[in-house]
Structures are given as structure tokens and as C-alpha cells.
């Protein structure tokens, strides 16, 4: 039985009502063709539940946008989609190629502010997001009564006489699902121990993000990045209208988990009765950063699971928070992103957090 927008339907009955499955679900290859986006290759994925998202082959298989039933969920920054050839490692140039999007991957050599470590310059939030995917492919096929859709590819962060790290990514969904999963494996294909840093910059925007939108976060520790003091919950849990000339706020969270070690966080708009949740193992991402940007014209909120706090490589080395991969070692990270649709689902999601989440 498949659950679609029109209700539940058996596989055989569905196939009687369509010519090709692409009528309701698939992965459509596209190529952007104007401005600084020209040449970006991507796939538009849609699965019959009302969920649609765009995966950029040319940029780390990051997500340019996500929509549900026509409602935009993600933030698009002022530069828009920018092809990798405009990448500039120096200083504050990050702001001129940051597209925002539903997912902007930060790492693998740095997350946070730019820095110089020995003879290597590390740009703001690292290089991997500007790396085109290799060995790419899509798979869309029936597996019994389920129609599965996935996109995969490899990104190499490598330099002669330096590191050779490979990010192997697979993004998967299925017909009728209101969610998709990101499975990343980072492998050290070199022959010396390498530091790794990883942050998923997941960016929400209008109309999902609006006045009185809420952040639902089972957290026991929250600090304001500016002064490292315990934060007032209203400051990080509730969204305001945009404010001309204001500045952004950043909060560092240590989320609680359920008995299986999973944490779930969400952004919920009660007026739309719509939300988006993230679910992952806290052992993979011990920290959660919240970037709350109420600045007019840059109105966004990001929830950012991360392996370290995004201060930068040098700071995290000093704090002994770095993670390392030995030669030929790999590590896998999984993240589920899904829709919370309607008053009943919002209530159920929040009740599960209250009943099942443990304080560390």
C-alpha cells in the first residue's frame, strides 16, 4: 500500500492509473543556465507525497531547495546558486558564494571562521561544499511494493603532498514518504592521520520561517556564542519579524537523546500547521548550532548538527575537540529530514520528545 496525496493505493491500482511512474515520482536531471549559476548540474527529486527537493551534482550533492505541497521550506541567500568556479578561499569571500539552500555541507578541513594551520589556508566553513561530485548516479526502481529513489556521488578533498579525504554521499527517499535520508561516509584514503570536521548547515526560510515560528529542541545545555552564558529559552525558541539593521544570533546546544541515542529537533509554524524535523544519532553529531538571523533581507534560521563547534580548526585543536581518521579508516554519518504535517502530527512529535528524551 502506497500513501500518496490522494490517499492510500495499492501498487497494482496505481500502475493502472499512470503511464510512467515519472508522472508522480522520480529524479529529473536539470542544468542551470543563467548568471553565476550557469552550468550547475542537478536533480529535481519528487516522490508523490508533496515533497520536492533539488540536489546539486556540481556542488557536493547539497540541496538548493526543498518544498512541501508547494510551500517553500528553505532559505536562499542573496548570491543564489553560485557555480564552483566562483569559489574564493580568502577572507570573507564566503558570503559571495554561500547559497544557503536546504543543505550546505561544511568541512572537511574546517568549520567556522577562516584560519591558517601550518602552511594551509582554510576558508570559512571549508571547501567540500564547492566540490563537484564524481561517480554519480541515480537509482529509481520498485523493490516489492516500494518505489525507491536515490542519488549518490563522491567528493574528494585532496591536495598533492597533503590530505586525501573522500566524502561518499547517498540521498534516499521513497514513493509517498514525507522524508529523505542523507548517508555520508568520510574516508581517509591517504597514509597519515587526518583531522576531520563536519557540519550540516540546514537552512530554513519564509514562509515556513515567519513570526511566531518555533524551534523545538530537547536540550539541556544552551549557550549564546557571543558571551557563552546560559540563554533565555524564548531567545532561541521563537522567531520574530525581520528587523532592519539588526545582527544575527548564534546558540550552541547539547541536545538530549532518547534511550537509543537519537536526538530529534524541529522547526514548526503553527499558523501553517507545518514543520520540518531532523533526526540523527548524537554520537555522530554531539553538538547542535542554531544560527538565528532575523536581519531584513537575510531572514533565515539554520539548525546545524556538527562534530565540533564551528569556531574554526585552530580553536577546536586547542580545545582538543578534533576528530581524526587513521589511514584508510572511514566513518559514517546519517541524518533524516522529514515533514511534520498538521496539528495532530505536531502534537505527536512534541509529546514523543517530552516522554522519551533523556537529559544527559
Short mmCIF file of C-alpha atoms in Angstrom, two decimals:
data_model
loop_
_atom_site.label_atom_id
_atom_site.label_comp_id
_atom_site.label_asym_id
_atom_site.label_seq_id
_atom_site.Cartn_x
_atom_site.Cartn_y
_atom_site.Cartn_z
CA UNK A 1 0.00 0.00 0.00
CA UNK A 2 1.40 3.40 -1.06
CA UNK A 3 0.34 6.59 0.76
CA UNK A 4 0.10 9.50 -1.71
CA UNK A 5 -1.51 12.94 -1.64
CA UNK A 6 -4.82 11.44 -2.77
CA UNK A 7 -4.78 8.73 -0.10
CA UNK A 8 -3.60 5.13 0.09
CA UNK A 9 -3.43 2.99 -3.03
CA UNK A 10 -2.20 -0.49 -3.93
CA UNK A 11 0.77 -0.73 -6.29
CA UNK A 12 -1.27 -2.51 -8.99
CA UNK A 13 -4.07 0.06 -8.83
CA UNK A 14 -1.54 2.89 -9.05
CA UNK A 15 0.09 1.43 -12.14
CA UNK A 16 -3.34 1.11 -13.77
CA UNK A 17 -3.80 4.89 -13.39
CA UNK A 18 -0.49 6.15 -14.83
CA UNK A 19 1.60 5.74 -17.97
CA UNK A 20 5.03 6.06 -16.38
CA UNK A 21 5.99 6.36 -12.73
CA UNK A 22 7.61 9.75 -13.52
CA UNK A 23 4.06 11.10 -13.69
CA UNK A 24 4.15 11.24 -9.89
CA UNK A 25 7.70 10.40 -8.71
CA UNK A 26 11.25 10.45 -10.00
CA UNK A 27 14.62 12.21 -10.23
CA UNK A 28 14.69 14.68 -13.11
CA UNK A 29 18.15 15.84 -14.32
CA UNK A 30 18.42 19.61 -14.88
CA UNK A 31 21.13 22.13 -15.71
CA UNK A 32 21.04 25.74 -14.54
CA UNK A 33 21.72 28.17 -17.36
CA UNK A 34 21.98 31.80 -16.26
CA UNK A 35 24.15 34.15 -14.22
CA UNK A 36 26.63 32.71 -11.74
CA UNK A 37 24.54 29.52 -11.58
CA UNK A 38 25.25 28.68 -15.22
CA UNK A 39 26.48 25.13 -15.68
CA UNK A 40 25.35 23.72 -12.33
CA UNK A 41 24.05 20.19 -12.86
CA UNK A 42 21.34 18.94 -10.53
CA UNK A 43 18.46 16.53 -10.00
CA UNK A 44 14.95 17.57 -9.03
CA UNK A 45 13.50 14.81 -6.88
CA UNK A 46 9.77 14.41 -6.23
CA UNK A 47 8.08 11.42 -4.62
CA UNK A 48 4.30 11.78 -4.75
CA UNK A 49 3.87 12.92 -1.14
CA UNK A 50 4.17 16.61 -1.99
CA UNK A 51 7.85 16.62 -1.03
CA UNK A 52 10.28 18.02 -3.64
CA UNK A 53 13.97 18.91 -3.36
CA UNK A 54 16.86 19.78 -5.67
CA UNK A 55 20.24 18.03 -5.32
CA UNK A 56 23.22 19.78 -6.97
CA UNK A 57 25.64 17.37 -8.60
CA UNK A 58 28.07 20.24 -9.19
CA UNK A 59 28.17 21.22 -5.50
CA UNK A 60 28.73 18.30 -3.11
CA UNK A 61 25.21 16.91 -3.70
CA UNK A 62 23.96 19.74 -1.49
CA UNK A 63 20.29 20.75 -1.61
CA UNK A 64 19.44 24.00 -3.36
CA UNK A 65 15.82 23.98 -2.13
CA UNK A 66 13.07 21.88 -0.57
CA UNK A 67 9.30 22.29 -0.83
CA UNK A 68 6.27 20.52 0.55
CA UNK A 69 2.91 20.78 -1.23
CA UNK A 70 4.22 23.89 -2.95
CA UNK A 71 5.29 25.61 0.29
CA UNK A 72 8.93 26.67 0.35
CA UNK A 73 10.87 25.34 3.35
CA UNK A 74 14.41 26.56 2.71
CA UNK A 75 16.40 29.79 2.67
CA UNK A 76 18.03 31.11 -0.50
CA UNK A 77 20.81 33.60 0.28
CA UNK A 78 21.37 36.76 -1.75
CA UNK A 79 24.03 35.28 -4.09
CA UNK A 80 21.65 32.48 -5.13
CA UNK A 81 23.10 29.33 -6.64
CA UNK A 82 26.75 30.00 -7.49
CA UNK A 83 28.85 27.64 -9.63
CA UNK A 84 32.04 26.25 -8.03
CA UNK A 85 34.37 28.27 -10.27
CA UNK A 86 33.47 31.39 -8.25
CA UNK A 87 34.82 29.82 -5.04
CA UNK A 88 37.43 32.02 -3.32
CA UNK A 89 39.34 30.72 -0.30
CA UNK A 90 40.36 34.14 1.00
CA UNK A 91 38.92 36.13 3.90
CA UNK A 92 35.21 36.94 3.92
CA UNK A 93 34.52 35.95 0.31
CA UNK A 94 32.35 33.14 1.72
CA UNK A 95 29.37 35.50 1.71
CA UNK A 96 29.63 35.91 -2.08
CA UNK A 97 29.16 32.20 -2.90
CA UNK A 98 27.07 30.96 0.05
CA UNK A 99 23.73 29.89 -1.44
CA UNK A 100 22.13 28.79 1.81
CA UNK A 101 19.72 26.19 0.46
CA UNK A 102 18.17 23.32 2.35
CA UNK A 103 21.62 21.84 2.92
CA UNK A 104 25.07 23.43 2.76
CA UNK A 105 27.79 20.98 3.81
CA UNK A 106 30.65 22.45 5.84
CA UNK A 107 34.06 20.75 6.25
CA UNK A 108 36.03 18.60 5.87
CA UNK A 109 39.15 20.50 6.89
CA UNK A 110 37.41 23.40 8.63
CA UNK A 111 34.09 24.55 10.04
CA UNK A 112 33.71 28.09 11.29
CA UNK A 113 35.89 31.10 10.62
CA UNK A 114 38.83 31.06 8.22
CA UNK A 115 42.29 30.33 9.58
CA UNK A 116 45.80 29.25 8.60
CA UNK A 117 47.12 25.97 10.02
CA UNK A 118 50.82 25.49 9.30
CA UNK A 119 51.09 26.05 5.52
CA UNK A 120 47.40 25.61 4.63
CA UNK A 121 44.76 28.35 4.41
CA UNK A 122 41.30 27.18 5.43
CA UNK A 123 38.31 29.20 4.25
CA UNK A 124 35.12 29.92 6.19
CA UNK A 125 33.24 26.60 6.59
CA UNK A 126 35.69 24.66 4.41
CA UNK A 127 35.99 23.56 0.80
CA UNK A 128 33.80 20.49 0.46
CA UNK A 129 30.59 22.38 -0.42
CA UNK A 130 32.25 23.73 -3.57
CA UNK A 131 33.40 20.29 -4.75
CA UNK A 132 31.61 18.65 -7.72
CA UNK A 133 30.53 15.05 -7.27
CA UNK A 134 32.18 12.15 -9.11
CA UNK A 135 30.92 8.60 -9.71
CA UNK A 136 27.41 10.00 -9.61
CA UNK A 137 24.24 8.13 -10.35
CA UNK A 138 20.54 7.90 -9.68
CA UNK A 139 18.56 4.80 -8.90
CA UNK A 140 14.79 4.70 -9.16
CA UNK A 141 13.11 1.30 -9.07
CA UNK A 142 10.45 -0.85 -7.47
CA UNK A 143 11.54 -3.06 -4.59
CA UNK A 144 8.45 -5.12 -3.94
CA UNK A 145 5.67 -2.65 -3.17
CA UNK A 146 8.09 0.24 -2.53
CA UNK A 147 9.40 2.60 -5.21
CA UNK A 148 12.84 3.77 -4.07
CA UNK A 149 14.68 6.85 -5.34
CA UNK A 150 18.31 7.64 -4.54
CA UNK A 151 21.18 9.85 -5.72
CA UNK A 152 24.83 9.13 -4.95
CA UNK A 153 28.27 10.56 -5.59
CA UNK A 154 31.79 11.02 -4.24
CA UNK A 155 33.58 14.26 -3.38
CA UNK A 156 37.37 14.35 -2.99
CA UNK A 157 39.04 16.89 -0.70
CA UNK A 158 42.62 16.30 -1.70
CA UNK A 159 45.91 18.09 -2.37
CA UNK A 160 49.31 16.92 -3.58
CA UNK A 161 51.55 16.15 -0.59
CA UNK A 162 48.61 16.77 1.75
CA UNK A 163 45.30 15.12 2.64
CA UNK A 164 43.10 12.78 0.61
CA UNK A 165 39.67 12.69 2.21
CA UNK A 166 36.65 11.34 0.31
CA UNK A 167 33.02 12.10 1.18
CA UNK A 168 30.73 9.39 -0.22
CA UNK A 169 27.12 10.60 -0.13
CA UNK A 170 23.80 8.90 -0.80
CA UNK A 171 20.45 10.71 -0.54
CA UNK A 172 17.39 8.44 -0.48
CA UNK A 173 13.61 8.65 -0.38
CA UNK A 174 10.68 6.50 -1.48
CA UNK A 175 7.33 6.92 -3.14
CA UNK A 176 4.87 8.50 -0.71
CA UNK A 177 7.44 9.27 2.01
CA UNK A 178 7.43 12.66 3.74
CA UNK A 179 11.15 12.36 4.49
CA UNK A 180 14.55 11.65 2.98
CA UNK A 181 17.84 10.43 4.42
CA UNK A 182 21.42 11.54 3.90
CA UNK A 183 24.07 8.87 4.41
CA UNK A 184 27.64 10.19 4.34
CA UNK A 185 30.81 8.15 4.68
CA UNK A 186 34.07 10.05 5.12
CA UNK A 187 37.15 8.00 4.23
CA UNK A 188 40.82 8.82 4.69
CA UNK A 189 42.38 7.46 1.51
CA UNK A 190 45.78 8.83 2.48
CA UNK A 191 48.53 7.31 4.60
CA UNK A 192 48.72 9.70 7.52
CA UNK A 193 46.26 10.53 10.26
CA UNK A 194 43.91 13.36 9.26
CA UNK A 195 41.64 15.67 11.25
CA UNK A 196 38.04 15.84 10.04
CA UNK A 197 35.30 18.37 10.75
CA UNK A 198 31.71 18.13 9.50
CA UNK A 199 28.66 20.38 9.88
CA UNK A 200 25.30 20.21 8.11
CA UNK A 201 24.13 23.82 7.61
CA UNK A 202 20.37 23.20 7.22
CA UNK A 203 18.68 26.48 6.36
CA UNK A 204 15.01 27.36 6.75
CA UNK A 205 13.28 30.36 5.19
CA UNK A 206 9.96 32.10 4.55
CA UNK A 207 7.11 31.14 4.55
CA UNK A 208 7.93 28.21 6.85
CA UNK A 209 10.05 30.67 8.80
CA UNK A 210 7.88 33.55 9.98
CA UNK A 211 6.77 35.43 13.05
CA UNK A 212 6.00 33.03 15.93
CA UNK A 213 7.60 30.02 14.21
CA UNK A 214 9.06 27.81 16.95
CA UNK A 215 12.24 25.80 17.37
CA UNK A 216 11.51 22.51 19.17
CA UNK A 217 14.73 21.25 20.69
CA UNK A 218 15.21 18.75 23.55
CA UNK A 219 18.24 20.43 25.07
CA UNK A 220 19.82 20.50 28.50
CA UNK A 221 22.67 22.94 27.76
CA UNK A 222 22.43 26.07 25.60
CA UNK A 223 24.94 28.91 25.41
CA UNK A 224 24.98 32.16 23.47
CA UNK A 225 28.00 32.24 21.18
CA UNK A 226 28.76 35.90 21.99
CA UNK A 227 29.14 35.60 25.76
CA UNK A 228 28.87 31.85 26.50
CA UNK A 229 26.14 32.44 29.04
CA UNK A 230 23.05 30.31 29.56
CA UNK A 231 20.40 31.62 27.17
CA UNK A 232 16.81 32.63 27.80
CA UNK A 233 14.68 29.98 26.10
CA UNK A 234 12.48 32.48 24.29
CA UNK A 235 15.58 33.92 22.64
CA UNK A 236 16.40 30.73 20.77
CA UNK A 237 12.99 29.04 20.58
CA UNK A 238 10.84 31.78 18.98
CA UNK A 239 11.15 33.65 15.68
CA UNK A 240 10.34 37.34 15.28
CA UNK A 241 9.59 39.52 12.28
CA UNK A 242 12.64 40.71 10.30
CA UNK A 243 14.44 43.70 11.80
CA UNK A 244 16.21 46.31 9.65
CA UNK A 245 19.85 46.75 10.58
CA UNK A 246 19.91 44.06 13.27
CA UNK A 247 22.51 41.33 13.69
CA UNK A 248 22.28 37.54 13.84
CA UNK A 249 22.48 35.38 16.97
CA UNK A 250 24.20 32.01 17.33
CA UNK A 251 23.42 29.44 20.02
CA UNK A 252 25.37 26.32 20.95
CA UNK A 253 23.20 23.40 22.07
CA UNK A 254 23.92 19.99 23.58
CA UNK A 255 20.71 18.09 22.68
CA UNK A 256 19.24 15.36 24.82
CA UNK A 257 18.62 11.88 23.38
CA UNK A 258 16.14 9.05 23.61
CA UNK A 259 17.09 5.65 25.01
CA UNK A 260 18.52 4.60 21.62
CA UNK A 261 20.88 7.57 21.41
CA UNK A 262 18.88 9.51 18.81
CA UNK A 263 18.03 13.17 19.04
CA UNK A 264 15.28 14.99 17.14
CA UNK A 265 14.90 18.72 16.59
CA UNK A 266 12.35 20.65 14.56
CA UNK A 267 11.13 24.00 13.32
CA UNK A 268 7.33 24.39 13.46
CA UNK A 269 5.00 27.02 12.04
CA UNK A 270 1.69 26.71 13.89
CA UNK A 271 -0.10 29.10 11.52
CA UNK A 272 0.71 26.83 8.57
CA UNK A 273 0.45 23.73 10.78
CA UNK A 274 3.67 22.60 9.17
CA UNK A 275 7.13 21.70 10.42
CA UNK A 276 10.41 20.05 9.45
CA UNK A 277 12.34 17.71 11.76
CA UNK A 278 15.92 16.42 11.85
CA UNK A 279 16.73 13.05 13.40
CA UNK A 280 20.21 11.62 13.95
CA UNK A 281 22.47 9.83 16.42
CA UNK A 282 24.05 12.25 18.88
CA UNK A 283 27.26 10.20 18.93
CA UNK A 284 27.73 11.23 15.27
CA UNK A 285 27.00 14.90 15.92
CA UNK A 286 27.49 15.73 19.62
CA UNK A 287 26.74 19.44 19.09
CA UNK A 288 23.92 21.45 17.55
CA UNK A 289 24.38 25.05 16.44
CA UNK A 290 21.41 27.34 15.87
CA UNK A 291 22.01 30.32 13.58
CA UNK A 292 19.13 32.74 14.07
CA UNK A 293 19.32 35.55 11.52
CA UNK A 294 16.41 37.99 11.86
CA UNK A 295 18.13 40.58 9.65
CA UNK A 296 15.86 42.05 6.96
CA UNK A 297 16.82 40.57 3.59
CA UNK A 298 18.84 37.78 5.21
CA UNK A 299 15.91 36.31 7.18
CA UNK A 300 16.86 32.72 7.97
CA UNK A 301 17.26 30.11 10.65
CA UNK A 302 19.72 27.24 10.45
CA UNK A 303 19.87 24.11 12.57
CA UNK A 304 23.36 22.67 12.28
CA UNK A 305 24.32 19.22 13.61
CA UNK A 306 28.12 19.18 13.88
CA UNK A 307 31.09 17.11 15.01
CA UNK A 308 32.66 20.14 16.75
CA UNK A 309 31.54 23.69 17.47
CA UNK A 310 32.21 25.85 14.39
CA UNK A 311 34.79 28.25 15.82
CA UNK A 312 37.48 27.01 13.43
CA UNK A 313 40.11 24.33 13.06
CA UNK A 314 42.72 26.08 15.21
CA UNK A 315 40.29 26.74 18.07
CA UNK A 316 38.98 23.17 18.16
CA UNK A 317 42.52 21.76 18.05
CA UNK A 318 43.38 23.93 21.07
CA UNK A 319 40.26 22.69 22.89
CA UNK A 320 41.13 19.08 21.96
CA UNK A 321 37.75 18.64 20.28
CA UNK A 322 39.09 17.38 16.94
CA UNK A 323 38.11 14.04 15.43
CA UNK A 324 40.65 12.06 13.41
CA UNK A 325 40.71 9.31 10.82
CA UNK A 326 43.66 6.95 10.63
CA UNK A 327 44.98 5.90 7.20
CA UNK A 328 42.28 4.04 5.23
CA UNK A 329 39.78 4.45 8.09
CA UNK A 330 36.23 5.63 7.40
CA UNK A 331 33.30 6.90 9.44
CA UNK A 332 29.59 7.04 8.52
CA UNK A 333 27.06 9.72 9.43
CA UNK A 334 23.28 9.53 8.91
CA UNK A 335 20.64 12.25 9.01
CA UNK A 336 16.89 12.04 8.39
CA UNK A 337 14.97 15.17 7.34
CA UNK A 338 11.19 14.94 7.33
CA UNK A 339 7.89 16.78 7.30
CA UNK A 340 5.52 17.29 10.23
CA UNK A 341 2.13 17.93 8.59
CA UNK A 342 -0.90 19.09 10.52
CA UNK A 343 -1.93 19.75 14.09
CA UNK A 344 -2.07 16.08 15.08
CA UNK A 345 1.45 15.29 13.82
CA UNK A 346 2.83 18.39 15.54
CA UNK A 347 1.21 17.31 18.83
CA UNK A 348 2.50 13.73 18.48
CA UNK A 349 6.03 14.90 17.71
CA UNK A 350 6.18 17.16 20.76
CA UNK A 351 4.66 14.54 23.06
CA UNK A 352 7.27 11.98 21.99
CA UNK A 353 10.04 14.42 22.85
CA UNK A 354 8.59 15.05 26.30
CA UNK A 355 8.05 11.36 27.04
CA UNK A 356 11.14 9.75 25.51
CA UNK A 357 14.07 12.13 25.72
CA UNK A 358 16.62 11.79 28.47
CA UNK A 359 18.72 14.60 29.92
CA UNK A 360 22.45 13.79 29.52
#
